[in-house]
Amino acid sequence: SAVISQKPSRDICQRGTSLTIQCQVDSQVTMMFWYRQQPGQSLTLIATANQGSEATYESGFVIDKFPISRPNLTFSTLTVSNMSPEDSSIYLCSVGRLAEETQYFGPGTRLLVL
Amino acid sequence: GIQVEQSPPDLILQEGANSTLRCNFSDSVNNLQWFHQNPWGQLINLFYIPSGTKQNGRLSATTVATERYSLLYISSSQTTDSGVYFCAVEDSGAGSYQLTFGKGTKLSVIP
């Protein structure tokens, strides 16, 4: 298993500003992903965070809006840029290892944009 | 991409009752996981079960990969079982380890 922490756990932001969310894992992992969960909805994959290279984004998500960094095998950040009320969601990171099939999720960051 | 359908979308149970949640998927999968999202938003791993049957206490799950469905059984339900149950799959043809989630089943267990 893996112990995952996210910071901040929640935030209230003004439209037009940006917020950076951190994801820290207690051990090295192969894969890190970022998901968004809009109110009352399921989880949607934003991107795969690649260590040492640019993230791989899913359809509908772009780097200018959701820049991602992954400087090492235990840490990643997701920035939500130029926020609007539609960005109000829970943002979750998940991790996995090639040797293990199970993916684990962080506790999430609850974002409210006013 | 792979499609994941969960049923029922909502379920209300009296405490002590049993229930079955279903997950249908449209293609072969490498990974299938069941999660419970509690009222605080935390996603809790229940089962990794791309095929076969597993049990953990009052919960058990069965996946029939050839028929592309999985079932989650909850017995003797408790109020703490309330929340949303998600099924998530990894498409075996994608090779990306990414999970596609169903829309979930919202379970409410009343005393």
Coordinates of N, CA and C in Angstrom, one line a residue:
Chain A
S1 N 0.8 -1.2 0.0 CA 0.0 0.0 0.0 C 0.9 1.2 0.0
A2 N 0.2 2.4 0.0 CA 1.0 3.7 0.0 C 0.2 4.7 0.8
V3 N 0.9 5.5 1.6 CA 0.3 6.6 2.3 C 0.5 7.9 1.5
I4 N -0.6 8.5 1.2 CA -0.6 9.7 0.3 C -1.2 10.9 1.1
S5 N -0.6 12.0 1.0 CA -1.1 13.2 1.6 C -1.2 14.3 0.5
Q6 N -2.2 15.1 0.7 CA -2.5 16.2 -0.2 C -2.6 17.5 0.6
K7 N -2.0 18.6 0.0 CA -2.2 19.9 0.6 C -2.5 20.9 -0.5
P8 N -3.4 21.8 -0.2 CA -4.2 21.9 1.0 C -5.4 20.8 0.9
S9 N -6.0 20.6 2.1 CA -7.1 19.7 2.1 C -8.4 20.4 1.5
R10 N -8.5 21.7 1.7 CA -9.6 22.4 1.1 C -9.2 23.9 1.0
D11 N -9.8 24.6 0.1 CA -9.5 26.0 -0.1 C -10.7 26.7 -0.8
I12 N -10.8 28.0 -0.5 CA -11.8 28.8 -1.1 C -11.1 29.9 -1.8
C13 N -11.3 30.0 -3.1 CA -10.5 31.0 -3.9 C -11.4 31.9 -4.7
Q14 N -10.8 33.0 -5.1 CA -11.5 34.0 -6.0 C -11.2 33.6 -7.4
R15 N -12.2 33.9 -8.2 CA -12.0 33.7 -9.7 C -10.9 34.5 -10.2
G16 N -10.2 33.9 -11.2 CA -9.1 34.5 -11.8 C -7.7 34.2 -11.2
T17 N -7.8 33.6 -10.0 CA -6.5 33.3 -9.3 C -6.1 31.9 -9.6
S18 N -5.0 31.4 -9.1 CA -4.5 30.1 -9.3 C -4.2 29.4 -8.0
L19 N -4.3 28.1 -8.0 CA -4.0 27.3 -6.8 C -3.2 26.1 -7.1
T20 N -2.1 25.9 -6.3 CA -1.3 24.7 -6.6 C -1.5 23.7 -5.5
I21 N -1.8 22.5 -5.9 CA -2.1 21.3 -5.0 C -0.9 20.4 -5.0
Q22 N -0.5 20.0 -3.8 CA 0.6 19.1 -3.7 C 0.1 17.7 -3.3
C23 N 0.9 16.7 -3.9 CA 0.6 15.3 -3.6 C 1.9 14.6 -3.2
Q24 N 2.0 14.1 -2.0 CA 3.2 13.5 -1.4 C 3.0 12.0 -1.1
V25 N 3.8 11.1 -1.5 CA 3.7 9.7 -1.2 C 4.8 9.3 -0.3
D26 N 4.6 8.3 0.6 CA 5.6 7.9 1.6 C 6.6 7.0 1.0
S27 N 6.5 6.6 -0.3 CA 7.5 5.7 -0.9 C 7.4 5.9 -2.4
Q28 N 8.5 5.5 -3.1 CA 8.6 5.7 -4.5 C 7.5 4.9 -5.3
V29 N 6.9 5.6 -6.2 CA 5.8 4.9 -7.0 C 6.1 5.2 -8.5
T30 N 5.6 4.2 -9.3 CA 5.9 4.4 -10.7 C 4.9 5.4 -11.4
M31 N 3.7 5.3 -11.0 CA 2.7 6.1 -11.7 C 2.0 7.1 -10.7
M32 N 1.7 8.3 -11.2 CA 0.9 9.2 -10.5 C -0.1 9.9 -11.4
F33 N -1.3 10.0 -10.9 CA -2.4 10.5 -11.8 C -3.1 11.6 -11.0
W34 N -3.7 12.5 -11.7 CA -4.6 13.5 -11.2 C -6.0 13.4 -11.7
Y35 N -7.0 13.4 -10.8 CA -8.4 13.2 -11.1 C -9.2 14.5 -10.6
R36 N -10.3 14.7 -11.3 CA -11.2 15.7 -10.8 C -12.5 15.1 -10.6
Q37 N -13.2 15.5 -9.5 CA -14.5 15.0 -9.2 C -15.4 16.3 -9.0
Q38 N -16.2 16.6 -10.0 CA -17.1 17.7 -9.9 C -18.3 17.3 -9.0
P39 N -19.0 18.3 -8.4 CA -20.0 18.0 -7.4 C -21.0 17.0 -7.9
G40 N -21.2 16.0 -7.1 CA -22.2 15.0 -7.4 C -21.9 14.1 -8.6
Q41 N -20.6 14.2 -9.1 CA -20.2 13.4 -10.3 C -19.2 12.3 -9.9
S42 N -18.9 11.6 -10.9 CA -17.8 10.6 -10.8 C -16.4 11.2 -11.0
L43 N -15.4 10.4 -11.0 CA -14.0 10.9 -11.1 C -13.7 10.9 -12.6
T44 N -13.0 11.9 -13.0 CA -12.5 12.0 -14.4 C -11.0 12.3 -14.4
L45 N -10.3 11.5 -15.2 CA -8.8 11.6 -15.2 C -8.4 12.9 -15.9
I46 N -7.6 13.7 -15.3 CA -7.0 14.9 -15.9 C -5.8 14.6 -16.7
A47 N -4.8 14.0 -16.0 CA -3.5 13.7 -16.7 C -2.7 12.7 -15.9
T48 N -1.8 12.1 -16.6 CA -0.8 11.3 -16.0 C 0.5 12.1 -15.7
A49 N 1.0 12.1 -14.5 CA 2.2 12.9 -14.1 C 3.4 12.1 -14.4
N50 N 4.2 12.5 -15.3 CA 5.4 11.7 -15.7 C 6.6 12.3 -15.0
Q51 N 7.4 11.5 -14.4 CA 8.6 11.9 -13.7 C 9.6 12.4 -14.7
G52 N 10.0 13.7 -14.6 CA 11.1 14.2 -15.4 C 10.7 14.6 -16.8
S53 N 9.4 14.5 -17.1 CA 8.9 15.0 -18.5 C 7.5 15.6 -18.4
E54 N 7.0 16.1 -19.5 CA 5.7 16.7 -19.5 C 4.6 15.7 -19.2
A55 N 3.6 16.2 -18.5 CA 2.5 15.3 -18.2 C 1.7 15.0 -19.5
T56 N 1.0 13.9 -19.4 CA 0.1 13.4 -20.5 C -1.3 13.7 -20.2
Y57 N -1.9 14.6 -20.9 CA -3.3 15.1 -20.6 C -4.4 14.3 -21.4
E58 N -5.5 14.2 -20.7 CA -6.7 13.6 -21.3 C -7.4 14.6 -22.2
S59 N -8.3 14.1 -23.0 CA -9.1 15.0 -23.9 C -9.9 15.9 -23.0
G60 N -9.9 17.2 -23.3 CA -10.6 18.2 -22.6 C -9.8 18.9 -21.5
F61 N -8.6 18.5 -21.3 CA -7.7 19.1 -20.3 C -6.4 19.6 -21.0
V62 N -6.0 20.8 -20.7 CA -4.8 21.3 -21.3 C -3.8 21.8 -20.3
I63 N -2.5 21.9 -20.7 CA -1.4 22.2 -19.8 C -1.5 23.6 -19.3
D64 N -2.0 24.5 -20.2 CA -2.1 25.9 -19.7 C -3.1 26.1 -18.6
K65 N -4.1 25.3 -18.5 CA -5.1 25.4 -17.5 C -4.7 24.5 -16.2
F66 N -4.1 23.4 -16.5 CA -3.7 22.5 -15.4 C -2.2 22.1 -15.5
P67 N -1.3 23.0 -15.3 CA 0.1 22.6 -15.3 C 0.4 21.6 -14.2
I68 N 1.2 20.6 -14.5 CA 1.6 19.6 -13.6 C 3.1 19.4 -13.5
S69 N 3.6 19.2 -12.3 CA 5.0 18.9 -12.2 C 5.2 17.6 -11.4
R70 N 6.3 16.9 -11.8 CA 6.6 15.7 -11.0 C 8.1 15.6 -11.0
P71 N 8.7 16.2 -10.0 CA 10.2 16.3 -10.0 C 10.9 15.0 -9.6
N72 N 10.1 14.1 -8.9 CA 10.7 12.8 -8.4 C 9.6 11.8 -8.3
L73 N 10.0 10.6 -7.7 CA 9.1 9.5 -7.7 C 8.1 9.5 -6.5
T74 N 8.2 10.6 -5.7 CA 7.3 10.6 -4.5 C 6.4 11.9 -4.4
F75 N 6.5 12.8 -5.4 CA 5.9 14.1 -5.3 C 5.4 14.6 -6.6
S76 N 4.3 15.3 -6.6 CA 3.7 15.9 -7.8 C 2.9 17.1 -7.3
T77 N 2.7 18.1 -8.3 CA 1.8 19.2 -8.0 C 0.9 19.4 -9.2
L78 N -0.3 19.8 -8.9 CA -1.3 20.2 -9.9 C -1.7 21.7 -9.7
T79 N -1.6 22.5 -10.7 CA -2.0 23.9 -10.5 C -3.3 24.1 -11.3
V80 N -4.3 24.7 -10.7 CA -5.5 25.0 -11.4 C -5.4 26.5 -11.6
S81 N -5.3 26.9 -12.9 CA -5.0 28.3 -13.3 C -6.2 29.1 -13.7
N82 N -6.1 30.4 -13.4 CA -7.2 31.3 -13.9 C -8.6 30.7 -13.6
M83 N -8.8 30.5 -12.3 CA -10.0 29.7 -11.9 C -11.3 30.4 -12.1
S84 N -12.3 29.6 -12.4 CA -13.7 30.0 -12.5 C -14.5 29.2 -11.6
P85 N -15.8 29.6 -11.3 CA -16.6 28.7 -10.4 C -16.8 27.3 -11.0
E86 N -16.7 27.1 -12.3 CA -16.8 25.7 -12.8 C -15.6 24.8 -12.4
D87 N -14.6 25.4 -11.9 CA -13.4 24.6 -11.4 C -13.7 24.1 -10.0
S88 N -14.8 24.5 -9.4 CA -15.1 24.0 -8.0 C -15.3 22.5 -8.1
S89 N -14.4 21.7 -7.4 CA -14.4 20.3 -7.5 C -13.5 19.7 -6.3
I90 N -13.5 18.4 -6.3 CA -12.5 17.7 -5.5 C -11.4 17.3 -6.4
Y91 N -10.2 17.6 -6.1 CA -9.0 17.1 -6.9 C -8.3 16.0 -6.2
L92 N -8.1 14.9 -6.8 CA -7.5 13.8 -6.1 C -6.2 13.3 -6.9
C93 N -5.2 12.9 -6.2 CA -4.1 12.3 -6.9 C -4.2 10.8 -6.5
S94 N -3.7 10.0 -7.5 CA -3.6 8.5 -7.2 C -2.3 8.0 -7.6
V95 N -1.9 6.9 -7.0 CA -0.5 6.4 -7.3 C -0.6 4.9 -7.5
G96 N 0.4 4.4 -8.3 CA 0.4 2.9 -8.5 C 1.9 2.5 -8.8
R97 N 2.1 1.2 -8.6 CA 3.4 0.7 -9.0 C 3.2 -0.4 -10.0
L98 N 4.2 -0.6 -10.9 CA 4.1 -1.6 -11.9 C 4.0 -3.0 -11.3
A99 N 4.7 -3.2 -10.1 CA 4.6 -4.5 -9.5 C 3.4 -4.8 -8.7
E100 N 2.5 -3.8 -8.5 CA 1.2 -3.9 -7.8 C 0.1 -3.5 -8.8
E101 N -1.0 -4.2 -8.7 CA -2.1 -3.8 -9.6 C -3.0 -2.7 -9.0
T102 N -3.0 -2.6 -7.7 CA -4.0 -1.7 -7.1 C -3.5 -0.2 -7.1
Q103 N -4.4 0.7 -7.4 CA -4.1 2.1 -7.3 C -4.7 2.6 -6.0
Y104 N -4.0 3.6 -5.4 CA -4.4 4.2 -4.2 C -4.6 5.7 -4.4
F105 N -5.6 6.2 -3.7 CA -6.0 7.6 -3.8 C -5.6 8.4 -2.6
G106 N -5.2 9.6 -2.8 CA -5.1 10.6 -1.7 C -6.4 11.0 -1.2
P107 N -6.4 11.8 -0.1 CA -7.6 12.2 0.6 C -8.4 13.3 -0.2
G108 N -7.7 13.9 -1.2 CA -8.4 14.9 -2.0 C -8.3 16.3 -1.5
T109 N -8.4 17.3 -2.4 CA -8.4 18.7 -2.1 C -9.8 19.3 -2.6
R110 N -10.5 19.8 -1.6 CA -11.8 20.4 -2.0 C -11.6 21.9 -2.3
L111 N -12.0 22.2 -3.5 CA -11.8 23.6 -4.0 C -13.1 24.2 -4.3
L112 N -13.3 25.4 -3.7 CA -14.5 26.2 -4.0 C -14.0 27.5 -4.6
V113 N -14.5 27.8 -5.8 CA -14.2 29.1 -6.5 C -15.4 30.0 -6.5
L114 N -15.2 31.2 -5.9 CA -16.3 32.2 -5.8 C -16.2 33.2 -7.0
Chain B
G1 N -13.3 4.8 -25.9 CA -12.7 4.3 -24.7 C -13.7 3.3 -24.0
I2 N -13.2 2.6 -23.0 CA -14.1 1.7 -22.3 C -15.2 2.4 -21.6
Q3 N -16.4 1.7 -21.5 CA -17.5 2.2 -20.9 C -17.8 1.4 -19.6
V4 N -18.2 2.1 -18.5 CA -18.5 1.5 -17.3 C -19.8 1.9 -16.8
E5 N -20.7 1.0 -16.5 CA -22.0 1.3 -16.1 C -22.3 0.6 -14.7
Q6 N -22.8 1.4 -13.8 CA -23.1 0.9 -12.5 C -24.6 1.0 -12.2
S7 N -25.1 0.0 -11.5 CA -26.5 0.0 -11.1 C -26.7 -0.6 -9.7
P8 N -27.7 -0.2 -9.0 CA -28.6 0.9 -9.3 C -27.9 2.2 -9.0
P9 N -28.3 3.4 -9.5 CA -27.7 4.6 -9.2 C -27.9 5.1 -7.7
D10 N -29.0 4.7 -7.1 CA -29.3 5.0 -5.7 C -29.9 3.8 -5.1
L11 N -29.6 3.7 -3.8 CA -30.1 2.5 -3.0 C -30.3 3.0 -1.6
I12 N -31.5 2.7 -1.1 CA -31.8 3.0 0.3 C -32.1 1.7 1.0
L13 N -31.4 1.4 2.1 CA -31.5 0.1 2.8 C -31.8 0.4 4.3
Q14 N -32.5 -0.5 4.9 CA -32.7 -0.6 6.3 C -31.4 -1.2 6.9
E15 N -31.0 -0.8 8.0 CA -29.9 -1.4 8.7 C -30.1 -2.9 8.8
G16 N -29.1 -3.7 8.5 CA -29.2 -5.1 8.6 C -29.5 -5.8 7.3
A17 N -30.0 -5.1 6.4 CA -30.3 -5.7 5.1 C -29.1 -6.0 4.2
N18 N -29.3 -6.8 3.2 CA -28.2 -7.1 2.3 C -28.5 -6.4 0.9
S19 N -27.4 -6.2 0.2 CA -27.5 -5.6 -1.1 C -26.5 -6.1 -2.1
T20 N -26.8 -5.9 -3.4 CA -25.9 -6.3 -4.5 C -25.8 -5.1 -5.4
L21 N -24.6 -4.7 -5.7 CA -24.3 -3.6 -6.6 C -23.6 -4.2 -7.8
R22 N -24.0 -3.7 -9.0 CA -23.5 -4.2 -10.2 C -22.6 -3.2 -11.0
C23 N -21.6 -3.8 -11.7 CA -20.8 -3.0 -12.6 C -20.6 -3.7 -13.9
N24 N -21.1 -3.1 -15.0 CA -20.9 -3.7 -16.3 C -19.8 -2.9 -17.1
F25 N -18.9 -3.6 -17.8 CA -17.9 -2.9 -18.6 C -17.9 -3.4 -20.0
S26 N -17.5 -2.5 -20.9 CA -17.7 -2.8 -22.3 C -16.5 -3.5 -23.0
D27 N -15.4 -3.7 -22.3 CA -14.3 -4.4 -23.0 C -13.4 -5.1 -22.0
S28 N -12.5 -5.9 -22.4 CA -11.7 -6.7 -21.5 C -10.8 -5.7 -20.6
V29 N -10.5 -6.1 -19.4 CA -9.8 -5.2 -18.5 C -8.7 -5.9 -17.8
N30 N -7.6 -5.1 -17.5 CA -6.5 -5.6 -16.7 C -6.7 -5.5 -15.2
N31 N -7.5 -4.5 -14.9 CA -7.7 -4.1 -13.5 C -9.1 -3.7 -13.2
L32 N -9.7 -4.2 -12.2 CA -11.0 -3.7 -11.7 C -11.0 -3.5 -10.2
Q33 N -11.3 -2.3 -9.8 CA -11.3 -2.0 -8.4 C -12.7 -1.5 -8.0
W34 N -13.1 -1.8 -6.7 CA -14.2 -1.3 -6.1 C -13.7 -0.3 -5.0
F35 N -14.4 0.9 -5.0 CA -14.0 1.9 -4.0 C -15.3 2.3 -3.2
H36 N -15.1 2.7 -2.0 CA -16.2 3.3 -1.2 C -15.7 4.8 -0.9
Q37 N -16.5 5.7 -1.4 CA -16.3 7.1 -1.0 C -17.1 7.5 0.1
N38 N -16.5 7.8 1.2 CA -17.2 8.2 2.4 C -17.8 9.6 2.4
P39 N -18.6 10.0 3.3 CA -19.2 11.3 3.2 C -18.2 12.5 3.3
W40 N -16.9 12.2 3.7 CA -15.9 13.2 3.7 C -15.1 13.2 2.4
G41 N -15.4 12.4 1.5 CA -14.8 12.4 0.2 C -13.6 11.5 0.0
Q42 N -13.2 10.8 1.1 CA -12.1 9.9 1.0 C -12.5 8.6 0.2
L43 N -11.7 8.3 -0.8 CA -11.8 7.0 -1.6 C -11.1 5.9 -0.9
I44 N -11.8 4.9 -0.5 CA -11.3 3.7 0.2 C -11.3 2.5 -0.7
N45 N -10.1 1.9 -0.8 CA -10.0 0.7 -1.6 C -10.8 -0.5 -0.9
L46 N -11.7 -1.1 -1.7 CA -12.4 -2.3 -1.2 C -11.8 -3.5 -1.7
F47 N -11.7 -3.6 -3.0 CA -11.2 -4.8 -3.7 C -10.5 -4.5 -5.0
Y48 N -9.4 -5.2 -5.2 CA -8.8 -5.3 -6.5 C -9.3 -6.7 -7.0
I49 N -10.1 -6.7 -8.1 CA -10.7 -8.0 -8.5 C -11.0 -8.0 -10.0
P50 N -9.9 -8.2 -10.8 CA -10.2 -8.3 -12.3 C -10.9 -9.6 -12.7
S51 N -10.8 -10.6 -11.8 CA -11.6 -11.8 -12.0 C -11.7 -12.6 -10.7
G52 N -12.6 -13.5 -10.6 CA -12.8 -14.3 -9.4 C -13.6 -13.7 -8.3
T53 N -13.5 -14.3 -7.2 CA -14.2 -13.9 -6.0 C -13.3 -13.6 -4.8
K54 N -13.7 -12.5 -4.1 CA -12.9 -12.2 -2.9 C -13.9 -11.8 -1.8
Q55 N -13.5 -12.0 -0.5 CA -14.4 -11.6 0.6 C -13.5 -10.9 1.6
N56 N -14.1 -9.9 2.2 CA -13.5 -9.2 3.3 C -14.6 -8.8 4.3
G57 N -14.7 -9.6 5.3 CA -15.8 -9.3 6.3 C -17.1 -9.4 5.8
R58 N -17.9 -8.3 5.9 CA -19.3 -8.3 5.4 C -19.4 -8.0 3.9
L59 N -18.2 -7.7 3.3 CA -18.2 -7.4 1.9 C -17.6 -8.5 1.1
S60 N -18.2 -8.8 -0.1 CA -17.5 -9.7 -1.0 C -17.8 -9.2 -2.4
A61 N -16.9 -9.7 -3.4 CA -17.1 -9.2 -4.7 C -16.8 -10.4 -5.7
T62 N -17.4 -10.4 -6.8 CA -17.2 -11.4 -7.8 C -17.1 -10.7 -9.2
T63 N -16.1 -11.0 -10.0 CA -16.0 -10.5 -11.3 C -16.0 -11.7 -12.3
V64 N -16.9 -11.6 -13.3 CA -16.9 -12.6 -14.3 C -16.4 -11.9 -15.6
A65 N -15.1 -12.0 -15.8 CA -14.4 -11.2 -16.8 C -15.0 -11.6 -18.2
T66 N -15.3 -12.9 -18.5 CA -15.8 -13.3 -19.8 C -17.1 -12.7 -20.1
E67 N -17.9 -12.3 -19.1 CA -19.2 -11.7 -19.3 C -19.2 -10.2 -19.0
R68 N -18.0 -9.7 -18.6 CA -17.8 -8.3 -18.4 C -18.7 -7.7 -17.4
Y69 N -18.8 -8.3 -16.2 CA -19.5 -7.6 -15.1 C -18.8 -8.0 -13.8
S70 N -19.1 -7.2 -12.8 CA -18.6 -7.4 -11.5 C -19.8 -7.1 -10.5
L71 N -19.8 -7.8 -9.4 CA -20.8 -7.6 -8.4 C -20.2 -7.4 -7.0
L72 N -20.7 -6.4 -6.3 CA -20.3 -6.2 -4.9 C -21.4 -6.5 -4.0
Y73 N -21.2 -7.4 -3.0 CA -22.2 -7.8 -2.1 C -21.9 -7.1 -0.7
I74 N -23.0 -6.5 -0.2 CA -22.8 -6.0 1.2 C -23.9 -6.7 2.0
S75 N -23.4 -7.4 3.1 CA -24.3 -8.1 3.9 C -24.5 -7.4 5.3
S76 N -25.6 -7.6 5.9 CA -25.9 -7.0 7.2 C -25.4 -5.5 7.3
S77 N -26.0 -4.7 6.4 CA -25.5 -3.4 6.2 C -25.6 -2.6 7.5
Q78 N -24.7 -1.6 7.6 CA -24.6 -0.7 8.8 C -24.6 0.7 8.3
T79 N -25.0 1.6 9.2 CA -25.1 3.0 8.8 C -23.7 3.6 8.2
T80 N -22.6 3.0 8.7 CA -21.3 3.4 8.3 C -21.0 2.9 6.9
D81 N -21.8 2.1 6.3 CA -21.7 1.7 4.9 C -22.2 2.7 3.9
S82 N -22.9 3.7 4.4 CA -23.4 4.8 3.6 C -22.3 5.5 2.8
G83 N -22.6 6.0 1.6 CA -21.6 6.7 0.8 C -21.9 6.3 -0.6
V84 N -20.9 6.5 -1.4 CA -20.9 6.2 -2.9 C -19.9 5.1 -3.2
Y85 N -20.4 4.1 -3.9 CA -19.6 3.0 -4.3 C -19.2 3.1 -5.7
F86 N -17.9 3.1 -6.0 CA -17.5 3.2 -7.4 C -16.8 2.0 -7.9
C87 N -17.1 1.6 -9.1 CA -16.3 0.6 -9.8 C -15.4 1.3 -10.8
A88 N -14.1 0.9 -10.9 CA -13.2 1.5 -11.8 C -12.4 0.4 -12.5
V89 N -12.2 0.6 -13.8 CA -11.5 -0.4 -14.6 C -10.4 0.2 -15.4
E90 N -9.4 -0.7 -15.7 CA -8.3 -0.3 -16.6 C -8.4 -1.1 -17.8
D91 N -8.5 -0.4 -19.0 CA -8.7 -1.1 -20.3 C -7.4 -1.9 -20.6
S92 N -7.5 -3.2 -20.9 CA -6.4 -4.0 -21.1 C -5.7 -3.6 -22.5
G93 N -6.5 -3.0 -23.3 CA -5.9 -2.6 -24.6 C -5.2 -1.3 -24.6
A94 N -5.3 -0.5 -23.5 CA -4.8 0.8 -23.5 C -3.3 0.9 -23.0
G95 N -3.0 -0.1 -22.1 CA -1.6 -0.1 -21.6 C -1.2 1.1 -20.9
S96 N -2.1 1.8 -20.3 CA -1.8 3.1 -19.7 C -1.9 3.1 -18.2
Y97 N -2.5 2.0 -17.6 CA -2.7 1.9 -16.1 C -3.7 3.0 -15.6
Q98 N -4.4 3.7 -16.5 CA -5.4 4.6 -16.1 C -6.7 4.0 -15.8
L99 N -7.4 4.5 -14.8 CA -8.7 3.9 -14.4 C -9.8 4.8 -15.0
T100 N -10.8 4.1 -15.5 CA -12.1 4.7 -15.9 C -13.1 4.3 -14.9
F101 N -13.8 5.3 -14.3 CA -14.8 5.1 -13.3 C -16.2 5.1 -13.8
G102 N -17.0 4.3 -13.2 CA -18.5 4.4 -13.4 C -19.0 5.5 -12.6
K103 N -20.3 5.8 -12.8 CA -20.9 6.9 -12.1 C -21.3 6.7 -10.7
G104 N -21.1 5.5 -10.2 CA -21.3 5.2 -8.8 C -22.7 4.8 -8.4
T105 N -22.8 4.1 -7.3 CA -24.1 3.8 -6.6 C -24.1 4.5 -5.3
K106 N -25.0 5.4 -5.1 CA -25.1 6.1 -3.8 C -26.0 5.2 -2.8
L107 N -25.4 4.8 -1.8 CA -26.0 3.9 -0.8 C -26.3 4.7 0.5
S108 N -27.6 4.6 0.9 CA -28.0 5.2 2.2 C -28.5 4.1 3.1
V109 N -27.9 3.9 4.2 CA -28.4 2.9 5.2 C -29.0 3.6 6.4
I110 N -30.3 3.4 6.6 CA -31.0 4.1 7.6 C -31.2 3.2 8.8
P111 N -31.2 3.7 10.0 CA -31.3 2.9 11.2 C -32.7 2.3 11.4

